[in-house]
Short mmCIF file of C-alpha atoms in Angstrom, two decimals:
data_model
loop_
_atom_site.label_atom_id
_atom_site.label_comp_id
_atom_site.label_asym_id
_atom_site.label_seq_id
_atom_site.Cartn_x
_atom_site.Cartn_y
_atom_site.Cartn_z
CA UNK A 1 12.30 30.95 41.35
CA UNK A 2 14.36 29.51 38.31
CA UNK A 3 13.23 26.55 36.28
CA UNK A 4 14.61 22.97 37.77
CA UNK A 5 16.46 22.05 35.30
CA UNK A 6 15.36 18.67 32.96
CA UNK A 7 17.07 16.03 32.93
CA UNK A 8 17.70 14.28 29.19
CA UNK A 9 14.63 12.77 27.95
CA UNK A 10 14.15 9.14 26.61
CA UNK A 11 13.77 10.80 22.96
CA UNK A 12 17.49 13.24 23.34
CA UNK A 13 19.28 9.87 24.40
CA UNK A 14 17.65 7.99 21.49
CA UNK A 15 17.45 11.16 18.56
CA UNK A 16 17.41 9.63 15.40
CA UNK A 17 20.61 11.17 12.96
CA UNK A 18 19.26 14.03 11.15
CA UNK A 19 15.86 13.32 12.14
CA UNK A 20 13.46 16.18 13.92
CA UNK A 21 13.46 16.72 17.65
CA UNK A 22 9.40 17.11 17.94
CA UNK A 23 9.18 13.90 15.96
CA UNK A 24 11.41 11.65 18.07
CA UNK A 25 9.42 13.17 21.29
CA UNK A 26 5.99 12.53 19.59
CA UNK A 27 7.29 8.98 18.72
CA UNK A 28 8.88 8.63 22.47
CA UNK A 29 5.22 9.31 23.61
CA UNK A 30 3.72 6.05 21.97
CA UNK A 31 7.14 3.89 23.01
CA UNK A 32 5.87 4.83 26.07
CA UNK A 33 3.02 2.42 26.17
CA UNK A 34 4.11 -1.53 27.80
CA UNK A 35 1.95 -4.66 27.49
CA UNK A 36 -0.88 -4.22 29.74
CA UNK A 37 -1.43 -0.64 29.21
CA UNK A 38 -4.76 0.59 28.67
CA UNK A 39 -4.44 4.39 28.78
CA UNK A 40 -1.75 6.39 30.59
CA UNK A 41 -2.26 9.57 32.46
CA UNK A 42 0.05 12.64 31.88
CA UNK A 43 2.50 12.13 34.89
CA UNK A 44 2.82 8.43 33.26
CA UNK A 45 3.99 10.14 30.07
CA UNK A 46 5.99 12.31 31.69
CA UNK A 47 7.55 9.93 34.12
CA UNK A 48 8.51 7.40 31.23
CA UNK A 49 9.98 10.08 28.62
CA UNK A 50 11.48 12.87 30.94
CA UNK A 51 9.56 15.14 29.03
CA UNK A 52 7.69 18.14 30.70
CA UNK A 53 4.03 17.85 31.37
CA UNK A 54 3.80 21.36 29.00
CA UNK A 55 5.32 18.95 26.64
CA UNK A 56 3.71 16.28 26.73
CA UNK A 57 0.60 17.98 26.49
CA UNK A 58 1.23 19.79 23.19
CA UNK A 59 2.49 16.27 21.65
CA UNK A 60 -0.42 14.43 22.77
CA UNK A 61 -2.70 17.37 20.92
CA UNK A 62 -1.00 16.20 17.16
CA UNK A 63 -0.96 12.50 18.06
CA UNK A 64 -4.73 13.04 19.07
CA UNK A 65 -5.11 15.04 15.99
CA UNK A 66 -3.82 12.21 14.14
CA UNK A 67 -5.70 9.83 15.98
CA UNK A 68 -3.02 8.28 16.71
CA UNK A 69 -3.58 8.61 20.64
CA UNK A 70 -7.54 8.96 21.85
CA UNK A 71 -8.58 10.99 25.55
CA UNK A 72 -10.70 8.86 27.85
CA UNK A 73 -13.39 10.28 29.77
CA UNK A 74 -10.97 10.06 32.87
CA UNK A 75 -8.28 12.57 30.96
CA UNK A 76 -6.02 9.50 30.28
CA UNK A 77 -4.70 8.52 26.71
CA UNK A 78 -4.82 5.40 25.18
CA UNK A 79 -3.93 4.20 21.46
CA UNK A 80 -5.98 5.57 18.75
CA UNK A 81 -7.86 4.04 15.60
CA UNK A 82 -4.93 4.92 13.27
CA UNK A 83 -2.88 2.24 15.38
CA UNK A 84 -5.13 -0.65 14.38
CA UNK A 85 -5.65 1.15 10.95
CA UNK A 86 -1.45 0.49 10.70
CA UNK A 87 -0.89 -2.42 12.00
CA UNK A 88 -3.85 -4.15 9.79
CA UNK A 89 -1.71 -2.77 6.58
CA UNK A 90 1.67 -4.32 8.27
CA UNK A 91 0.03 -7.07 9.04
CA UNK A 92 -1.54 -7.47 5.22
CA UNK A 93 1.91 -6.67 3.70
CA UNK A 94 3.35 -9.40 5.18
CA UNK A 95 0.72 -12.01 4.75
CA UNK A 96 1.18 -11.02 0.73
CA UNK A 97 4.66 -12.07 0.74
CA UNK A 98 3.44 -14.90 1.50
CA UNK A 99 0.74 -15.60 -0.59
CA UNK A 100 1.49 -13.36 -4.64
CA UNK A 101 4.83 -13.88 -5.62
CA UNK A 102 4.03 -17.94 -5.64
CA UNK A 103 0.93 -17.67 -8.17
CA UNK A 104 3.28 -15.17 -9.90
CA UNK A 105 5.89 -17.44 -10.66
CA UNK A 106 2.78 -20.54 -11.18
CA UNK A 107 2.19 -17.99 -13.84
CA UNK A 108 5.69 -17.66 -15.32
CA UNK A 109 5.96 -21.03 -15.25
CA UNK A 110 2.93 -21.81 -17.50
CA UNK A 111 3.04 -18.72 -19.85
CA UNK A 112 7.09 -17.86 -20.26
CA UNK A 113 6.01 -14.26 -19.59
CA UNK A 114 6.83 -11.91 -16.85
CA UNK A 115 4.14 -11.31 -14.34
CA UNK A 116 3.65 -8.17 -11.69
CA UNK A 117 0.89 -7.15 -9.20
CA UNK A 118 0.06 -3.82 -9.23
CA UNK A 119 -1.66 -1.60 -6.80
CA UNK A 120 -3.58 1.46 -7.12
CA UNK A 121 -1.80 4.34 -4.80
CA UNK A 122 -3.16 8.17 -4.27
CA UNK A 123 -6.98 9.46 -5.41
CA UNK A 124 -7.56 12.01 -8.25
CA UNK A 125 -5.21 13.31 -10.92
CA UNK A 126 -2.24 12.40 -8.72
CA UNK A 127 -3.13 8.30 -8.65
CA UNK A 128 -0.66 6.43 -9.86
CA UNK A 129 -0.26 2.46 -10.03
CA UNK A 130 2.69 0.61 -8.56
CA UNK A 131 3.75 -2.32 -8.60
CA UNK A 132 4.53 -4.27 -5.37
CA UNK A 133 5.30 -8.02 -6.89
CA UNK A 134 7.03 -8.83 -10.07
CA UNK A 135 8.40 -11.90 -11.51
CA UNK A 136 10.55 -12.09 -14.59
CA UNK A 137 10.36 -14.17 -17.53
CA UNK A 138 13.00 -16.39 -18.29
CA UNK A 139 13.55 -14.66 -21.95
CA UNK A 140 16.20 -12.61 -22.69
CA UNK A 141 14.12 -10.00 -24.56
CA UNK A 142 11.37 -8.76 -21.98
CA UNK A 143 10.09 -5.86 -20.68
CA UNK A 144 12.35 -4.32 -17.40
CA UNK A 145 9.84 -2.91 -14.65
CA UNK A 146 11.13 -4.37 -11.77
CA UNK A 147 9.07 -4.24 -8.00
CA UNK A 148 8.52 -0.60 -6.37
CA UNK A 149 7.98 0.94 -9.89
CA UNK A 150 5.54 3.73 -10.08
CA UNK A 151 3.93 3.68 -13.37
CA UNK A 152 0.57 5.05 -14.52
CA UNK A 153 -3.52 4.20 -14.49
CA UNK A 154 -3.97 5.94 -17.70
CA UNK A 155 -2.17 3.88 -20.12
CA UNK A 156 -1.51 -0.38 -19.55
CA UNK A 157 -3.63 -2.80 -18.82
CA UNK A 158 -2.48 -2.68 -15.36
CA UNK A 159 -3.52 0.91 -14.84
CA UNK A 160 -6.78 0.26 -17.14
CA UNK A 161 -8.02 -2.41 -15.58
CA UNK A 162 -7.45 -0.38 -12.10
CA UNK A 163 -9.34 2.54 -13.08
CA UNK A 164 -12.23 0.57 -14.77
CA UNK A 165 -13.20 -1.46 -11.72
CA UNK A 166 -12.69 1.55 -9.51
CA UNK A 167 -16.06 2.46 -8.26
CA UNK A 168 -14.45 5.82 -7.31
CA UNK A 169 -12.65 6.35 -10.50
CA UNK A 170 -13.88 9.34 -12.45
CA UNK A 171 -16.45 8.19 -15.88
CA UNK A 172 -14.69 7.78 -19.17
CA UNK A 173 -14.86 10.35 -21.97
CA UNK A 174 -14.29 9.73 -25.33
CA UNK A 175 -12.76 6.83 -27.03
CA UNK A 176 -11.92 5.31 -23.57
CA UNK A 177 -15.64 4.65 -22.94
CA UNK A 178 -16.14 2.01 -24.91
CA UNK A 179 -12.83 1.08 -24.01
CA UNK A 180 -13.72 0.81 -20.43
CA UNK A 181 -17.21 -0.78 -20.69
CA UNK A 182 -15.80 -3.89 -23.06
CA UNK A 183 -12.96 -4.08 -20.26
CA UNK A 184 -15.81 -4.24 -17.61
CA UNK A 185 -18.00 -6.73 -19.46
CA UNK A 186 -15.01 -9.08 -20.45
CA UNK A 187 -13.40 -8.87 -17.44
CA UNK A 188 -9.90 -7.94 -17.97
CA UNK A 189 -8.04 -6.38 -20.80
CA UNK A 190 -5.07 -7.86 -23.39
CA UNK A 191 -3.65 -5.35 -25.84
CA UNK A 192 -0.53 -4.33 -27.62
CA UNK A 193 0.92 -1.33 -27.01
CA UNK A 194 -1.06 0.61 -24.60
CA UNK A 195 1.84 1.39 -22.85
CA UNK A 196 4.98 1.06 -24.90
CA UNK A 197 4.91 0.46 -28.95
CA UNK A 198 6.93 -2.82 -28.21
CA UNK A 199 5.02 -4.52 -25.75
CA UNK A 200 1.63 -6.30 -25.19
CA UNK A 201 -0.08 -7.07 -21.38
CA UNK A 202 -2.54 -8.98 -20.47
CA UNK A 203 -4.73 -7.70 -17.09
CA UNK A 204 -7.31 -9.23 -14.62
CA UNK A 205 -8.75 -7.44 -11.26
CA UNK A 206 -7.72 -8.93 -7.71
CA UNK A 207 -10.62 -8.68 -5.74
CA UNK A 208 -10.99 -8.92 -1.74
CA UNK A 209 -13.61 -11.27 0.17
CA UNK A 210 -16.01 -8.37 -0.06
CA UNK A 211 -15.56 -8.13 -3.91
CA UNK A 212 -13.98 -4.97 -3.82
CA UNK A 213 -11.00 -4.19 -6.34
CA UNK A 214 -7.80 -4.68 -4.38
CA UNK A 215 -5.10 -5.09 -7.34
CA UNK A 216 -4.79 -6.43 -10.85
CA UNK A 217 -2.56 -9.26 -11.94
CA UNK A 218 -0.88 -8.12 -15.21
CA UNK A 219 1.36 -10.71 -17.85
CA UNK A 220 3.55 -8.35 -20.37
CA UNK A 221 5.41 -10.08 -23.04
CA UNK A 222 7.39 -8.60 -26.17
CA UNK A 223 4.29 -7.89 -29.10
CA UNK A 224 6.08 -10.53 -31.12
CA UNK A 225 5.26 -13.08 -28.14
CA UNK A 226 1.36 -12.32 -27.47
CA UNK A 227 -0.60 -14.50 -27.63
CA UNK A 228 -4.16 -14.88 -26.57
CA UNK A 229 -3.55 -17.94 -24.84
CA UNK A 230 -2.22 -16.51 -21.95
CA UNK A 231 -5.44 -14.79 -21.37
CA UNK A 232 -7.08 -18.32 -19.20
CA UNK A 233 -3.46 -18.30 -16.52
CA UNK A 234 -3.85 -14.72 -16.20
CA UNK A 235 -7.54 -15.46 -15.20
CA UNK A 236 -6.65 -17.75 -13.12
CA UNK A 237 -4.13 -16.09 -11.14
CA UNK A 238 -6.73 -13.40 -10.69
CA UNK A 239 -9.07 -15.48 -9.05
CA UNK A 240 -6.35 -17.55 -7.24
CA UNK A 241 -5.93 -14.81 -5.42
CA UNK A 242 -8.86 -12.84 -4.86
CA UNK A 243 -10.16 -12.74 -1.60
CA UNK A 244 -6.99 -13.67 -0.13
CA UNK A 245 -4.44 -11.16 -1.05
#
């Protein structure tokens, strides 16, 4: 007896332009959850996507995968830990917006330097830094990384002072030893040229209510314009916001 033939499903009508097919029906699968939903079975996916149950079934095994979906006891599905994982980091982004570029530009205002938050992003050789916030100075002559900049945790006191107060970051060799221990027994790090010839920054660690390293507050300046003054605002920021962003 032939195969009834499917109607569209919720995923065809909506396909995102030049996106993939299995994605839009994996994504249809958690649209399919409403307010009030604690698990659904497999005719309720099916029902609310127009997808068939053989379907349905195959998507649910990579969302589970991905824990992005878990299986009750009862055979239903309900959202997974990778949900809450998510929507704590959406959550987070937002409440920064809200709470670093303001001590960023307190900082501006008191030093006449440009100030950035950088975050640590990716584990082992492939780590980088990047930096989320960024305020400029009001000088003409200053340094030009702007927000969304990937730059690296080798070199800068940005990227030093996020691999030194790393408890997962790999031990120093060499010259960056001693480096890294005056760094960790000072607290931040202020130096000229790390990075580029031309330019001096000035580092602190952001910390979370737990202590934990979260981000570093960095101040860079021309090398004609350092000056160790700058190292107490800098500070300050650090702690300003530790355990809050």
């Amino acid at each position: 007896m032939p195969r009834k033939a499917q109607t569209e499903s919720v995923s065809d009508l909506n396909a995102a332009p030049g996106g993939a097919a299995a994605v839009d029906r994996a994504l249809s699968l958690l649209a399919a959850f409403q307010p009030g939903d604690e698990a659904l079975s497999l005719a309720d996916f099916a029902a609310r996507t127009q997808l068939y149950k053989s379907t349905v079934l195959r998507l649910l095994a990579s969302l589970e995968h991905a824990a992005l979906v878990r299986r009750l006891d009862d055979g239903r599905y309900g959202l997974g830990p990778e949900i809450a994982r998510l929507h704590s980091l959406y959550t987070a982004a937002f409440s920064l917006d809200q709470i670093v570029p303001p001590v960023l530009r307190e900082l501006v205002a008191a030093t006449g330097e440009s100030a950035a938050y950088h975050v640590k992003q990716g584990h082992g050789t492939e780590a980088v830094r990047v930096c989320l916030y960024r305020v400029d100075s009001p000088h003409p002559i200053r340094d030009h990384i702007k927000a969304g900049d990937v730059l690296p945790l080798a070199r800068g006191t940005g990227g030093r002072v996020l691999t030194v107060f790393d408890p997962d970051a790999p031990a120093p060799a060499g010259k960056d030893k001693a480096l890294y221990a005056k760094i960790r027994r000072d607290g931040y790090y202020s130096e000229i040229g790390d990075r580029l010839a031309d330019v001096a920054g000035i580092s602190a660690p952001v910390r979370d209510a737990r202590g934990a390293l979260t981000a570093a507050v960095t101040l860079t300046m021309p090398a004609h314009r350092y000056n160790k003054a700058c190292i107490a605002p800098v500070l300050a920021a650090a702690k300003q916001l530790s355990g809050r962003a």
